[in-house]
GROMACS .gro file of C-alpha atoms in nm:
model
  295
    1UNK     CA    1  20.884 -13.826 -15.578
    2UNK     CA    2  21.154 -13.979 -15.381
    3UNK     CA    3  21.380 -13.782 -15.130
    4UNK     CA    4  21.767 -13.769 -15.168
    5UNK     CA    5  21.975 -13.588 -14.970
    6UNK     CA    6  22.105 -13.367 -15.230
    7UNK     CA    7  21.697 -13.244 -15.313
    8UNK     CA    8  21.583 -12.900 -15.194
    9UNK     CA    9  21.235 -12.763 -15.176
   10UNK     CA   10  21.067 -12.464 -15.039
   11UNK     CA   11  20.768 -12.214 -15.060
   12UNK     CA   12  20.838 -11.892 -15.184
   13UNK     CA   13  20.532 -11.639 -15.103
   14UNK     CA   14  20.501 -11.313 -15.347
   15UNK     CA   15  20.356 -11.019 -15.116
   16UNK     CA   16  20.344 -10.633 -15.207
   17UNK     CA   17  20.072 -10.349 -15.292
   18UNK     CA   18  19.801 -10.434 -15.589
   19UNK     CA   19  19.928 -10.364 -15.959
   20UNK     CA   20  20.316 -10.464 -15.834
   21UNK     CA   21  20.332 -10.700 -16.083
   22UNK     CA   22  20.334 -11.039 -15.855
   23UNK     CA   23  20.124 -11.218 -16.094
   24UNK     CA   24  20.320 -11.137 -16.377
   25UNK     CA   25  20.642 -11.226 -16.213
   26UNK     CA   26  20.524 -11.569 -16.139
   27UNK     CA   27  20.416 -11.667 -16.461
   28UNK     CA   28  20.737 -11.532 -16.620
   29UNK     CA   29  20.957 -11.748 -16.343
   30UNK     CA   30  20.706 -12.041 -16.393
   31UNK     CA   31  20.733 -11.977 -16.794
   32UNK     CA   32  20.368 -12.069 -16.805
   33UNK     CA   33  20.044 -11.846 -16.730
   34UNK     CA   34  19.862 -11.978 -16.396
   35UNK     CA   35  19.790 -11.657 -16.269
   36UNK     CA   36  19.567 -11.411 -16.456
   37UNK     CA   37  19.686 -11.044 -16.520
   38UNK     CA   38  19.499 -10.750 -16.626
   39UNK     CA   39  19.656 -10.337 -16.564
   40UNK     CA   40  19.383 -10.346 -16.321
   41UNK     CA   41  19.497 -10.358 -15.921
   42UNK     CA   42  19.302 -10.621 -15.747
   43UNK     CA   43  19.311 -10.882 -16.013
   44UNK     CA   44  19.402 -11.177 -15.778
   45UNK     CA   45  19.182 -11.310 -15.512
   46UNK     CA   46  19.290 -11.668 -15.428
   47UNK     CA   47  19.624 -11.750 -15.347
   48UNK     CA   48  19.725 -11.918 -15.679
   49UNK     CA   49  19.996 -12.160 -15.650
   50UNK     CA   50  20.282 -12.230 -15.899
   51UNK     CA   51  20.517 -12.533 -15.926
   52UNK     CA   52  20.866 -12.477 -16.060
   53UNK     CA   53  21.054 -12.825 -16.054
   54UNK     CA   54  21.408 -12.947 -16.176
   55UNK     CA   55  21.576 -13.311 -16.116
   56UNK     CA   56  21.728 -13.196 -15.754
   57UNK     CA   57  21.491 -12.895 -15.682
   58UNK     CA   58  21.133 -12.798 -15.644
   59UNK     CA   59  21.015 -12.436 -15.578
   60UNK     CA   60  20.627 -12.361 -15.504
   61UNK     CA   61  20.583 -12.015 -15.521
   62UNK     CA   62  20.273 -11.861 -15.362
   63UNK     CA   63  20.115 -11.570 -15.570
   64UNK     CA   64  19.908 -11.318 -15.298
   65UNK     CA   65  19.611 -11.031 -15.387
   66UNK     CA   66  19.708 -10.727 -15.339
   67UNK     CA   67  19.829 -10.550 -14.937
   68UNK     CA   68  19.560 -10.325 -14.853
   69UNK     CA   69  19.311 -10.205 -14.584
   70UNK     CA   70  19.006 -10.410 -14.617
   71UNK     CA   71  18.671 -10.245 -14.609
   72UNK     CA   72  18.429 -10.542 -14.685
   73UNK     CA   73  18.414 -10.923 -14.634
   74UNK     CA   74  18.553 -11.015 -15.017
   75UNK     CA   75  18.859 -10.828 -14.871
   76UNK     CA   76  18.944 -10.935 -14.531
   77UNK     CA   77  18.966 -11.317 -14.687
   78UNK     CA   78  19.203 -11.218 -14.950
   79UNK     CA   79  19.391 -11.024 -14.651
   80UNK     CA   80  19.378 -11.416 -14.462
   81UNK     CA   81  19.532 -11.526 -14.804
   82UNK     CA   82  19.820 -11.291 -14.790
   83UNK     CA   83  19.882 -11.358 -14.389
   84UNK     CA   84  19.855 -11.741 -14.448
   85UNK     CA   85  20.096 -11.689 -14.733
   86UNK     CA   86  20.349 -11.546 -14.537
   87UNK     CA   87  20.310 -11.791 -14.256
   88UNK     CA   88  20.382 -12.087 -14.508
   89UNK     CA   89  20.650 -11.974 -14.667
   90UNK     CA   90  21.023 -12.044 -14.633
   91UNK     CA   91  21.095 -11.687 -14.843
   92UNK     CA   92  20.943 -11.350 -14.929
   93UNK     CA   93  20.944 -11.183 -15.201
   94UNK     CA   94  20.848 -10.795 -15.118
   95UNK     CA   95  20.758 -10.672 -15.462
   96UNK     CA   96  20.756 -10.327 -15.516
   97UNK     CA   97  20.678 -10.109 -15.839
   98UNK     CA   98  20.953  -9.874 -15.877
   99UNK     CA   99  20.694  -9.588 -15.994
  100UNK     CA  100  20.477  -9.605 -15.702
  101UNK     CA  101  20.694  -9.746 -15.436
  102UNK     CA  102  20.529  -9.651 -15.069
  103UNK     CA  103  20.513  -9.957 -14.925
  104UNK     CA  104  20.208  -9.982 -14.687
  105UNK     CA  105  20.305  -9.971 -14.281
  106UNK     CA  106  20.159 -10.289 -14.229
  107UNK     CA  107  20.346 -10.459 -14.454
  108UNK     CA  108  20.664 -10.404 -14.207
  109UNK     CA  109  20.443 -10.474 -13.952
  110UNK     CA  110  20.417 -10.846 -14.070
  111UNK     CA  111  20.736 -10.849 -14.178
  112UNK     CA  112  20.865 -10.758 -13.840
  113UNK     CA  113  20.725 -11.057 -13.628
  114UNK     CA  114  20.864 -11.317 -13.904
  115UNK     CA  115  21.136 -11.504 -13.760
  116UNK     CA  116  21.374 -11.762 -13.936
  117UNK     CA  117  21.261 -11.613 -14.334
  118UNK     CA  118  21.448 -11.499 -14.596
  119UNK     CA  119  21.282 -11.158 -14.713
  120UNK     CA  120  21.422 -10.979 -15.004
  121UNK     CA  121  21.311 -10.659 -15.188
  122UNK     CA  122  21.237 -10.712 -15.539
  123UNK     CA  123  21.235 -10.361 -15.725
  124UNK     CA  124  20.996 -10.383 -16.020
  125UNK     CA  125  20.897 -10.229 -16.331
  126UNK     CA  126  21.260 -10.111 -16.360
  127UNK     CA  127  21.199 -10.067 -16.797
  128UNK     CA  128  20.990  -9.755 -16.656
  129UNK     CA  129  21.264  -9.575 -16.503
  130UNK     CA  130  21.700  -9.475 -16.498
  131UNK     CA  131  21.881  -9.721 -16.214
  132UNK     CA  132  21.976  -9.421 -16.041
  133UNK     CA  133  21.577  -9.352 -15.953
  134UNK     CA  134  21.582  -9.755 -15.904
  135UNK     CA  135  21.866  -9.721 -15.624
  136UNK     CA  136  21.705  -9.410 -15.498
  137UNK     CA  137  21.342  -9.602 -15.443
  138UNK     CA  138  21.539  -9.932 -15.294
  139UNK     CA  139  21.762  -9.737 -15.036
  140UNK     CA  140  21.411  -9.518 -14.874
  141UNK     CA  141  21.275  -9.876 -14.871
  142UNK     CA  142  21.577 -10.035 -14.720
  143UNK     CA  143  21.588  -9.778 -14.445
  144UNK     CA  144  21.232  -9.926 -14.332
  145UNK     CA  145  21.355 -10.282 -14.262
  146UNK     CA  146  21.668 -10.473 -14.291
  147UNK     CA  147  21.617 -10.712 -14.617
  148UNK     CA  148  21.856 -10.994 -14.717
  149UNK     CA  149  21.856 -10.927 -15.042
  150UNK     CA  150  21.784 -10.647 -15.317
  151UNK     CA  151  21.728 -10.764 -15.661
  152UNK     CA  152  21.605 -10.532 -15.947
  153UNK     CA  153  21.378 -10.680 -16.254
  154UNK     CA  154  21.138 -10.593 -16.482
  155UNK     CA  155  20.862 -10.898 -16.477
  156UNK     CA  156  20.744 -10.773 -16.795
  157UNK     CA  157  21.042 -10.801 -17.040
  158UNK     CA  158  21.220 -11.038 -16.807
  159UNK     CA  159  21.514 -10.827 -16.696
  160UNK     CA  160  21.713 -10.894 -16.397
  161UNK     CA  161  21.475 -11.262 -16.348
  162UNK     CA  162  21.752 -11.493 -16.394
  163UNK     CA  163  21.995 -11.322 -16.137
  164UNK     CA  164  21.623 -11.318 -15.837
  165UNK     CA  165  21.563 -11.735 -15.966
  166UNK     CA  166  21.963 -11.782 -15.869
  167UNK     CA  167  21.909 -11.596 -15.548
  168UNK     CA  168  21.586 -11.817 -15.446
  169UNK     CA  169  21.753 -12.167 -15.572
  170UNK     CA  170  22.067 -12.049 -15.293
  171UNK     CA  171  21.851 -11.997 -15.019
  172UNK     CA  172  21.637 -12.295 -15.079
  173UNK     CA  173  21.670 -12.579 -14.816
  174UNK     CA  174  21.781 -12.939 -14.840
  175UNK     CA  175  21.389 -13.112 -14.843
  176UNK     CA  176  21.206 -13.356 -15.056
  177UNK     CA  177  20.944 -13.249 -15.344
  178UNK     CA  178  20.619 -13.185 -15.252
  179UNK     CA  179  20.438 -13.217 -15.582
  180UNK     CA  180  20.492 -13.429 -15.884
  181UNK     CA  181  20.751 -13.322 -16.075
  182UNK     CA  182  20.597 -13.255 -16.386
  183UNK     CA  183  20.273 -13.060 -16.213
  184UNK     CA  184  20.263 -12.679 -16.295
  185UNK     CA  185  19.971 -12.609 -16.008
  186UNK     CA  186  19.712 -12.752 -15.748
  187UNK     CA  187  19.405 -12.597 -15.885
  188UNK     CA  188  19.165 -12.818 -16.099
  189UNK     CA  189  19.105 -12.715 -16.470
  190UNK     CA  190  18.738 -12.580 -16.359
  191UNK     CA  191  18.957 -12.263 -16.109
  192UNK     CA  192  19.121 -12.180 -16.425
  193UNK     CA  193  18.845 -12.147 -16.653
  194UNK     CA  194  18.640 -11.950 -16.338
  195UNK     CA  195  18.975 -11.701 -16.330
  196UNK     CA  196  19.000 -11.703 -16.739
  197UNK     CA  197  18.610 -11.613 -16.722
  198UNK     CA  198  18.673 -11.306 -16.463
  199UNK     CA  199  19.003 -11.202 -16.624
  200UNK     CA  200  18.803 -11.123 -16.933
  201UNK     CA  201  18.544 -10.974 -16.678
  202UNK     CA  202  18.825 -10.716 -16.591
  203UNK     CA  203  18.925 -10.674 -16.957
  204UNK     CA  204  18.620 -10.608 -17.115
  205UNK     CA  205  18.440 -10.384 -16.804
  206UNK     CA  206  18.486 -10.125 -16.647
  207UNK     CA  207  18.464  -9.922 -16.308
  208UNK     CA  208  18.292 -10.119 -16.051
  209UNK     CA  209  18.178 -10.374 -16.228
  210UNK     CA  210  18.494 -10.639 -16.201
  211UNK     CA  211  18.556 -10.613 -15.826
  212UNK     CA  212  18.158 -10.655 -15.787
  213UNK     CA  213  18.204 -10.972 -16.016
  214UNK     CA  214  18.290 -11.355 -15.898
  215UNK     CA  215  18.214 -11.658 -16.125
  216UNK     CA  216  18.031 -11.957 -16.007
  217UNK     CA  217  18.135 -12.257 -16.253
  218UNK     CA  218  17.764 -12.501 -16.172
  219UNK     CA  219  17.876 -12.738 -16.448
  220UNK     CA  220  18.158 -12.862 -16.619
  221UNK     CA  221  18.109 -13.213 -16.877
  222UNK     CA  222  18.406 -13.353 -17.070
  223UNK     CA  223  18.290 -13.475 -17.374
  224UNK     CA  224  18.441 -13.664 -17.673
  225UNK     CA  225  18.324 -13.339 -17.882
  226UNK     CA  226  18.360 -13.025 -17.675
  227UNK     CA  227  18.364 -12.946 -17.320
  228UNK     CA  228  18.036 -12.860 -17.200
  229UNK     CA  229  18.063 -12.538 -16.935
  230UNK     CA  230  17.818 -12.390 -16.768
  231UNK     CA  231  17.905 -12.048 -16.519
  232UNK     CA  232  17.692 -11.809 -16.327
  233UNK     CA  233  17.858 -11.449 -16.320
  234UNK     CA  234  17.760 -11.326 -15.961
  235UNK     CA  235  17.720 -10.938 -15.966
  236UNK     CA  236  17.632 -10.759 -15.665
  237UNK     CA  237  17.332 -10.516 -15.745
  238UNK     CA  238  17.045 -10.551 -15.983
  239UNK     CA  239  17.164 -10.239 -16.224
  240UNK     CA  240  17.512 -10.427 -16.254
  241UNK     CA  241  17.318 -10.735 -16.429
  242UNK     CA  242  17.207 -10.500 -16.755
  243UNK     CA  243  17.529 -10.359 -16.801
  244UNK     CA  244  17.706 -10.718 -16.795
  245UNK     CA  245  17.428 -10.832 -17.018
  246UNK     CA  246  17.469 -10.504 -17.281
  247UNK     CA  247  17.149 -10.405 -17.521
  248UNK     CA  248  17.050 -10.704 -17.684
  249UNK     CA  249  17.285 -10.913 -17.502
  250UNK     CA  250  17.600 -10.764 -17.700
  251UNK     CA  251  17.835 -10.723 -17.409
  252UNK     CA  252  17.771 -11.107 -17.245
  253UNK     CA  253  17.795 -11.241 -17.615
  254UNK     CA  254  18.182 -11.098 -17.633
  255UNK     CA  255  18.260 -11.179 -17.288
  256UNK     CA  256  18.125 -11.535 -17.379
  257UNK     CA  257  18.359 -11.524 -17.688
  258UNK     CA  258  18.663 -11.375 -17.578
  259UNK     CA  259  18.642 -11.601 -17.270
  260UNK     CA  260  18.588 -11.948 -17.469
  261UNK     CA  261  18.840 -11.843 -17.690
  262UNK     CA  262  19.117 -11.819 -17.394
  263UNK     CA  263  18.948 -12.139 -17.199
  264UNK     CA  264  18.975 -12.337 -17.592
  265UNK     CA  265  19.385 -12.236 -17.587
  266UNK     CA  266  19.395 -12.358 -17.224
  267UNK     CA  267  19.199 -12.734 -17.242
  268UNK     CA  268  19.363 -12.764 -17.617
  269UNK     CA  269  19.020 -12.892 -17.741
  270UNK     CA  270  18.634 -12.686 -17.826
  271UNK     CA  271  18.423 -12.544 -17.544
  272UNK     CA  272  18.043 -12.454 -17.516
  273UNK     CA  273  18.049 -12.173 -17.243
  274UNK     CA  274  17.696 -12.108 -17.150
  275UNK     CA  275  17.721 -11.768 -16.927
  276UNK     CA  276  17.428 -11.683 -16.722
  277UNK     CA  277  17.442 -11.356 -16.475
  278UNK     CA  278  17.273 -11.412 -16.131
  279UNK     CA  279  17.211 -11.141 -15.859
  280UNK     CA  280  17.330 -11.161 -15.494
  281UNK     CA  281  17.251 -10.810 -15.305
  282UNK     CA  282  17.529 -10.734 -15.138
  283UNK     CA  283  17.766 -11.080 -15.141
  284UNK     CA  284  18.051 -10.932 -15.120
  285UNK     CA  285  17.964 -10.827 -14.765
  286UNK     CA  286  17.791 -11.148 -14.666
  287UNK     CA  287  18.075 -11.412 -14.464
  288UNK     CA  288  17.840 -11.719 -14.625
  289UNK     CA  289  17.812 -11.641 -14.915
  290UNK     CA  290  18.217 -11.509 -14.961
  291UNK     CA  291  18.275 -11.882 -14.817
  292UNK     CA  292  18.030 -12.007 -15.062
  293UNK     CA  293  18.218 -11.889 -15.397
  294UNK     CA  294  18.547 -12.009 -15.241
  295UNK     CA  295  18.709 -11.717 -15.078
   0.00000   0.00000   0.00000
């Protein structure tokens, strides 16, 4: 990891509204899946960090839940996640879906205390809509705050991503790598298969059940067979544990399935996932026990 003069590095921090599609733009810039992604807003809790690396550059962008109001512990520490975000980053990324585009007041609020950051406005989801509505959306945004860039994409299909990656690499500072070059994240392989595990949470249930959800891996054995994993699903009320469970255990069994079978692709080898469902009134209200699972 040595430092020449000619290296630059930076953080680049992804911040905007739940369901924007920041999750789905990193992966796509990353060209690997570290973050998970459901049509669900909320999906991301943690701030998940990617590594993109070539010979004379490194980029770490920071992928953020969602901007909104928090009403409950769970909430507020995903809100410290987006503020600490912000604070470590050299640029911003304001990511806004071009179909519901009201950008939340205290976003500009934070925005408007930054000093010495890059911010541009990244117009998203533009496959949904005619440029002229995409122009229209970026110009009421752009009379809110004065950005230094606009770029239009569509994180989906991919449009528009190579001009916003050109834009980042020019604004990225002379700096030495912070990572190995050939790492894709920080997380150990155990976050992954706790976010693959609630992903398929999100995909399977519905209502309240995902955002009353966390996974707790207790046990994780690498053997020359399989690997050996053992994860508590936290839920919040007693009547949430039968519906996770199903009649005769039918829903946990495909939740167990579809979830080993994305946690198998991941680790490249077999995986016994043993899923138990614990009860914990109320934890998404409790400071301790929001610490406890790593929030």
């Amino acid at each position: 990891m040595e430092n020449t003069p000619e290296h630059r590095s930076g953080y680049v921090a992804i911040i905007g509204k739940p369901n924007a599609g920041k999750s789905t733009l990193m992966n796509r810039m990353l060209g690997n899946k570290v973050s998970i992604t459901t049509h669900k807003p909320q999906t991301t809790r943690h701030q998940i960090l990617g590594i993109h690396s070539e010979d004379d550059l490194q980029i770490i962008f920071l992928d953020t839940p969602g901007v909104i109001d928090p009403s409950y512990e769970l909430q507020k520490a995903m809100m410290k996640t987006v503020d600490r975000a912000r604070r470590d980053a050299d640029i911003i990324l304001l990511i806004v879906d071009v179909t519901d585009y009201k950008v939340p007041g205290r976003i500009f609020k934070m925005f408007s205390s930054m000093k010495n950051k890059e911010i541009f406005l990244v117009i998203n989801k533009i496959d949904k809509t005619s440029d002229q509505q995409c122009q229209v959306v970026a110009r009421e945004i752009q009379e809110k705050f004065d950005f230094d860039d606009t770029l239009f994409v569509s994180a989906l299909n991919g449009e528009g991503l190579e001009q916003l990656m050109d834009t980042i690499k020019e604004n990225i500072t002379s700096g030495p790598p912070f990572y190995p070059k050939d790492m894709l994240s920080e997380q150990p392989v155990r976050f992954f298969v706790a976010e693959m595990i609630r992903e398929q949470l999100f995909l399977l249930y519905h209502q309240e059940i995902p955002y009353s959800s966390t996974i707790n891996i207790v046990q994780y054995d690498e053997r020359d067979d399989l690997d050996y994993i053992s994860a508590d699903i936290i839920v919040n009320r007693e009547s949430q544990k039968g519906i996770l469970i199903g009649k005769g255990g039918k829903a946990i069994k495909k939740l167990g399935k579809s979830a080993r079978e994305v946690i198998q692709a991941f680790v490249d080898k077999k995986v016994y996932l043993d899923l138990h469902v614990k009860v914990r009134e109320k934890w998404r209200e409790n400071p301790s026990h929001v610490r406890h699972y790593g929030y």
